[in-house]
Short mmCIF file of C-alpha atoms in Angstrom, two decimals:
data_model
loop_
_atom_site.label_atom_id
_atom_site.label_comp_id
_atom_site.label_asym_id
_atom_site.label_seq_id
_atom_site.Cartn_x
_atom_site.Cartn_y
_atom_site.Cartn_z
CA UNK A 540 100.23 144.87 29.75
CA UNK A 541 97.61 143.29 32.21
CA UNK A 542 95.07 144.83 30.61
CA UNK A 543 96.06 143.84 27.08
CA UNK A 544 95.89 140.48 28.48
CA UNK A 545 92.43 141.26 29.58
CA UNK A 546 91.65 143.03 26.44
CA UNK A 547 92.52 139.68 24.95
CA UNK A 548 90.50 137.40 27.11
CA UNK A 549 92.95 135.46 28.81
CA UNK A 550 91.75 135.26 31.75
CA UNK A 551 89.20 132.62 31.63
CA UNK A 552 90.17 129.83 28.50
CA UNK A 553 86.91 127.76 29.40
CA UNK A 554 84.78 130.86 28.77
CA UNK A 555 86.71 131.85 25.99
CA UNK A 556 86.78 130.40 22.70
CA UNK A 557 89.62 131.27 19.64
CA UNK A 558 86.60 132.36 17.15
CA UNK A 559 85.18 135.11 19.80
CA UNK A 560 88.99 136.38 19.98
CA UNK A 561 90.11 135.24 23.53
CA UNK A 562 92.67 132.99 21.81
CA UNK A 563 94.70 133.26 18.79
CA UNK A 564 94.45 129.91 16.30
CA UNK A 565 94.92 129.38 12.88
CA UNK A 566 93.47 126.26 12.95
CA UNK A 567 90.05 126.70 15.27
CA UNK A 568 89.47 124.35 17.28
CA UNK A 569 88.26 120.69 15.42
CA UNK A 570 86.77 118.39 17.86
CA UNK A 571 88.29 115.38 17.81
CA UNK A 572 92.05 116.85 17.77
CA UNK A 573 94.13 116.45 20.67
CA UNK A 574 96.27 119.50 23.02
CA UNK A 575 98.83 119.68 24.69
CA UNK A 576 98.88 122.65 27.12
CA UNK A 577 101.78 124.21 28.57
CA UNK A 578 102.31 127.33 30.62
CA UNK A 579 105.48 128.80 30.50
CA UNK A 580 107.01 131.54 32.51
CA UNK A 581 110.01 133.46 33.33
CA UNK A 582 111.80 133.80 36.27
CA UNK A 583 112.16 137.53 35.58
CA UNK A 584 109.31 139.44 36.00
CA UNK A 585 110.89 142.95 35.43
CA UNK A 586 110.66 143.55 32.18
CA UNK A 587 108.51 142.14 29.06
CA UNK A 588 109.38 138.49 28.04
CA UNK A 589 106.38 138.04 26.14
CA UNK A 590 108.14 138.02 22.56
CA UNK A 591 110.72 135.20 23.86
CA UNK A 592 108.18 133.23 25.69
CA UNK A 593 106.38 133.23 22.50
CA UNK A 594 109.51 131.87 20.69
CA UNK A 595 109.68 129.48 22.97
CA UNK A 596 106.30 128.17 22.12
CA UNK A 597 106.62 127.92 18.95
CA UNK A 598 109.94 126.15 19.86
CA UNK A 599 108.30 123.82 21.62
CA UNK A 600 105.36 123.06 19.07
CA UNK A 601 108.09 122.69 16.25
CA UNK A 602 110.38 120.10 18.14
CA UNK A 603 107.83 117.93 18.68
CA UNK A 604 106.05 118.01 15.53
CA UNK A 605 102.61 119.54 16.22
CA UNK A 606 100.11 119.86 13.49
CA UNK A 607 100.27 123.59 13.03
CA UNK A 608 101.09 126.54 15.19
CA UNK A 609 100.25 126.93 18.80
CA UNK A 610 97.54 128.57 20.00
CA UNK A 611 98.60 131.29 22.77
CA UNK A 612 97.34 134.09 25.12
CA UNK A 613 99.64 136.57 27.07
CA UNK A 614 98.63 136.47 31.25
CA UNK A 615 101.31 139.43 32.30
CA UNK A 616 104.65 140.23 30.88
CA UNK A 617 106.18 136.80 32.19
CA UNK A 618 104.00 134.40 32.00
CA UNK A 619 101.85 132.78 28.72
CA UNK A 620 99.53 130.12 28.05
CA UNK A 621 100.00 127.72 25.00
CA UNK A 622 97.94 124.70 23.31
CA UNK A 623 100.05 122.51 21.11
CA UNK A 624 98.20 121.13 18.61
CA UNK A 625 98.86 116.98 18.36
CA UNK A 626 96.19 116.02 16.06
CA UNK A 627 95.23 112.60 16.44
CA UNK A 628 98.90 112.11 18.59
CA UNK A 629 97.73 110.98 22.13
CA UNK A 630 101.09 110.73 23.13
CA UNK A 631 102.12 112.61 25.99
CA UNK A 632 105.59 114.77 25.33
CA UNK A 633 108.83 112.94 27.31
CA UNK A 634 109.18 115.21 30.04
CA UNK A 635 113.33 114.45 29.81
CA UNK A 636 112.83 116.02 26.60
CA UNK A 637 111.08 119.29 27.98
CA UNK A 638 113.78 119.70 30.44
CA UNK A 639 116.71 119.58 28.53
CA UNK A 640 114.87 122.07 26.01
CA UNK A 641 114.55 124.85 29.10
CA UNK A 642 118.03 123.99 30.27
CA UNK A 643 118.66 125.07 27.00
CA UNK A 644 117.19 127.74 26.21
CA UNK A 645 117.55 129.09 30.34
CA UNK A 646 115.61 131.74 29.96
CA UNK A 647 112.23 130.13 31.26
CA UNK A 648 110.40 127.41 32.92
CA UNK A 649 107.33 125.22 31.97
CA UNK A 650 104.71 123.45 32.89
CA UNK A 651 103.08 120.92 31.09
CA UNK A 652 99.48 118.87 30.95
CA UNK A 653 98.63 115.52 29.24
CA UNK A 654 96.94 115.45 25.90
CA UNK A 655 93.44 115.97 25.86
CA UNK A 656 90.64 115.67 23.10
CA UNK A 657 88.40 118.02 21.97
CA UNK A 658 87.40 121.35 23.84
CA UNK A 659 86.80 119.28 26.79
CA UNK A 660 90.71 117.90 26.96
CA UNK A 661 91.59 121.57 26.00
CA UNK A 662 90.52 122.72 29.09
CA UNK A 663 91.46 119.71 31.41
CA UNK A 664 94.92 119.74 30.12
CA UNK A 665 94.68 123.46 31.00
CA UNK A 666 93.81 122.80 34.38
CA UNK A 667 97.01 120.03 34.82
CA UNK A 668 99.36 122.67 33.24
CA UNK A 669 98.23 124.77 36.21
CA UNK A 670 98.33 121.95 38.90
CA UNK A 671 102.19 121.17 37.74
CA UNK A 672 103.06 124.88 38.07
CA UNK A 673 101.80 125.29 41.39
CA UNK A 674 103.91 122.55 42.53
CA UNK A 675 106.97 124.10 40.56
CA UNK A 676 106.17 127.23 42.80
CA UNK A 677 105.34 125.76 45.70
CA UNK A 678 108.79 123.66 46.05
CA UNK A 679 112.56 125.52 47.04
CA UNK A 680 114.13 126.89 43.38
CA UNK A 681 116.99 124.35 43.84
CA UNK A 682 115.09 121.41 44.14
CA UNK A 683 112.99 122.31 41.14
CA UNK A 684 113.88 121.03 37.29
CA UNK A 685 113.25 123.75 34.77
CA UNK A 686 109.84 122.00 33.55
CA UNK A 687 107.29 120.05 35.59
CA UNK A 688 104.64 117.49 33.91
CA UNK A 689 101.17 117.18 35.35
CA UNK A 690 102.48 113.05 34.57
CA UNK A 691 105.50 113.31 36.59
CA UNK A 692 105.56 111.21 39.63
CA UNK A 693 103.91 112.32 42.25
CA UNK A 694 102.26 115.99 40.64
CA UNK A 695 98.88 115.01 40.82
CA UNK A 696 98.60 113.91 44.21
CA UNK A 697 100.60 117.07 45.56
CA UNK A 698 99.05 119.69 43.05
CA UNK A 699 95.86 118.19 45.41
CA UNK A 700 97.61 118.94 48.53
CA UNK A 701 98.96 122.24 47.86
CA UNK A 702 95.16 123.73 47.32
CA UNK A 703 95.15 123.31 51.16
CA UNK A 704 98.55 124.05 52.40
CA UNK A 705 97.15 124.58 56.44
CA UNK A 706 95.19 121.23 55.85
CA UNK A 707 97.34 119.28 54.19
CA UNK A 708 99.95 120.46 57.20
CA UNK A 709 97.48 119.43 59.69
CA UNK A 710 96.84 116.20 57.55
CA UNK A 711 100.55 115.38 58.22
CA UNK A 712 101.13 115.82 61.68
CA UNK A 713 98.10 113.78 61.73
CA UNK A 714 99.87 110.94 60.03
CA UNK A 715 103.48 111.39 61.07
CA UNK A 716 102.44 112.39 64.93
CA UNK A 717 106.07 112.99 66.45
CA UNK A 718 107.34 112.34 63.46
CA UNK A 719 106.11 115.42 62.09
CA UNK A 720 108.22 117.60 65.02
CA UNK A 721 110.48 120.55 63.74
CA UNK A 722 113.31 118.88 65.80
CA UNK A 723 116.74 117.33 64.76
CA UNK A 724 115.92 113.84 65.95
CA UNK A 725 112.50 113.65 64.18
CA UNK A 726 114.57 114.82 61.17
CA UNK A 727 116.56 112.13 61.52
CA UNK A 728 114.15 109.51 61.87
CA UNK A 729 111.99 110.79 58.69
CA UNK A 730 115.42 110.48 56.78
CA UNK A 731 115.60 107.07 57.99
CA UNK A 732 112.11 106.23 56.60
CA UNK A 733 112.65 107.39 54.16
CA UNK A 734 115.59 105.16 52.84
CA UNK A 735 113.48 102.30 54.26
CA UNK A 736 110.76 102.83 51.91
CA UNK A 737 113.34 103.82 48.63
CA UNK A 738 115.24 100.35 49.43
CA UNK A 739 111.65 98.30 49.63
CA UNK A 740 111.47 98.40 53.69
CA UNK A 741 115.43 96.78 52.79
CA UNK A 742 117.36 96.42 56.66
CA UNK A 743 120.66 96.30 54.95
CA UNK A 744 120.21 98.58 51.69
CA UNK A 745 119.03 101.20 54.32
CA UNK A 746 122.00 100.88 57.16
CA UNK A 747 124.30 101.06 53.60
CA UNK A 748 122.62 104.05 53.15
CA UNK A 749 122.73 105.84 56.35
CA UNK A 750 126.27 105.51 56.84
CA UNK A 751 126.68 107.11 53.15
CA UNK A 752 124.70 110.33 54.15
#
């Protein structure tokens, strides 16, 4: 199956276009149409999801009203790229939306880009599909919704992070000094922060919500 997916030239969609083969389109690629790319995955890695993933794709194009099919490439028996094609929609899709549609269909998680324009936006999209999963993989499976945007709060700046882990670690012990301490009472203190900052650095709204947790 991996090399099928090399066979088909997924490996590399920058490199690749859908005329030379790497990616399958009905619709080329016109330049001033707009994508939406997702990458969607399942959970189960043991046997062949590529025909559901695929359903799911199309799924997703159809719900949301695309301008023809999506254009796809398999990576490995879990896990597949898709464009959805927006036309001239610059809207970005409602993530709520997206999460409620894998809750749904619970067979498979997403992430998504923003729209972008052209072959250009094709690729950056691309590129924030991948940012938003790494994030999804990066965080504990219980504190994780089904599908991640690249828009969501906070995804950009830790999809930046995360390409450093041992930096980024280093980054906040710089910041947090004894804060930052694997200990029960720094624990406790970063909880209280952190209801400082939720409550607008709020004396009250933050004692209220101490004494609830």
């Amino acid at each position: 199956m991996e090399q099928h997916a090399r066979q088909r030239g997924a490996q590399d969609p920058q490199r690749r276009s859908p005329a030379r083969g790497g990616l399958r389109s009905r619709n080329g690629l016109p330049a001033g149409q707009f994508h939406i790319a997702a990458i969607i995955w399942s959970p189960d890695s043991s046997t062949d999801q590529l025909r559901t993933l695929e359903g799911r794709a199309r799924s997703l194009a159809v719900r949301w009203n695309s301008c023809g099919p999506p254009i796809v490439t398999a990576i490995n028996r879990a896990t597949l790229w898709a464009w959805i094609p927006r036309g001239r929609n610059t809207e970005a899709i409602g993530m709520a939306d997206v999460r409620r549609f894998a809750e749904e269909a619970g067979d498979c998680r997403i992430a998504l880009g923003l729209p972008g324009r052209g072959t250009a936006g094709f690729r950056r999209s691309h590129a924030q599909a991948q940012a938003a999963r790494s994030v999804a993989l990066a965080s504990p499976d219980d504190q994780t919704p089904p599908a991640v945007g690249f828009g969501d709060q906070g995804v950009a700046i830790v999809s930046m992070l995360a390409k450093d882990v041992d930096e980024t670690r280093q980054w906040v012990r710089d910041v947090l000094g004894q804060l930052a301490v694997a200990n029960e009472h720094a624990a406790t203190l970063r909880e209280t922060m952190r209801f400082f900052f939720r409550t607008g650095e709020n004396y009250a709204r933050t004692a209220e919500l101490i004494e609830r947790s």
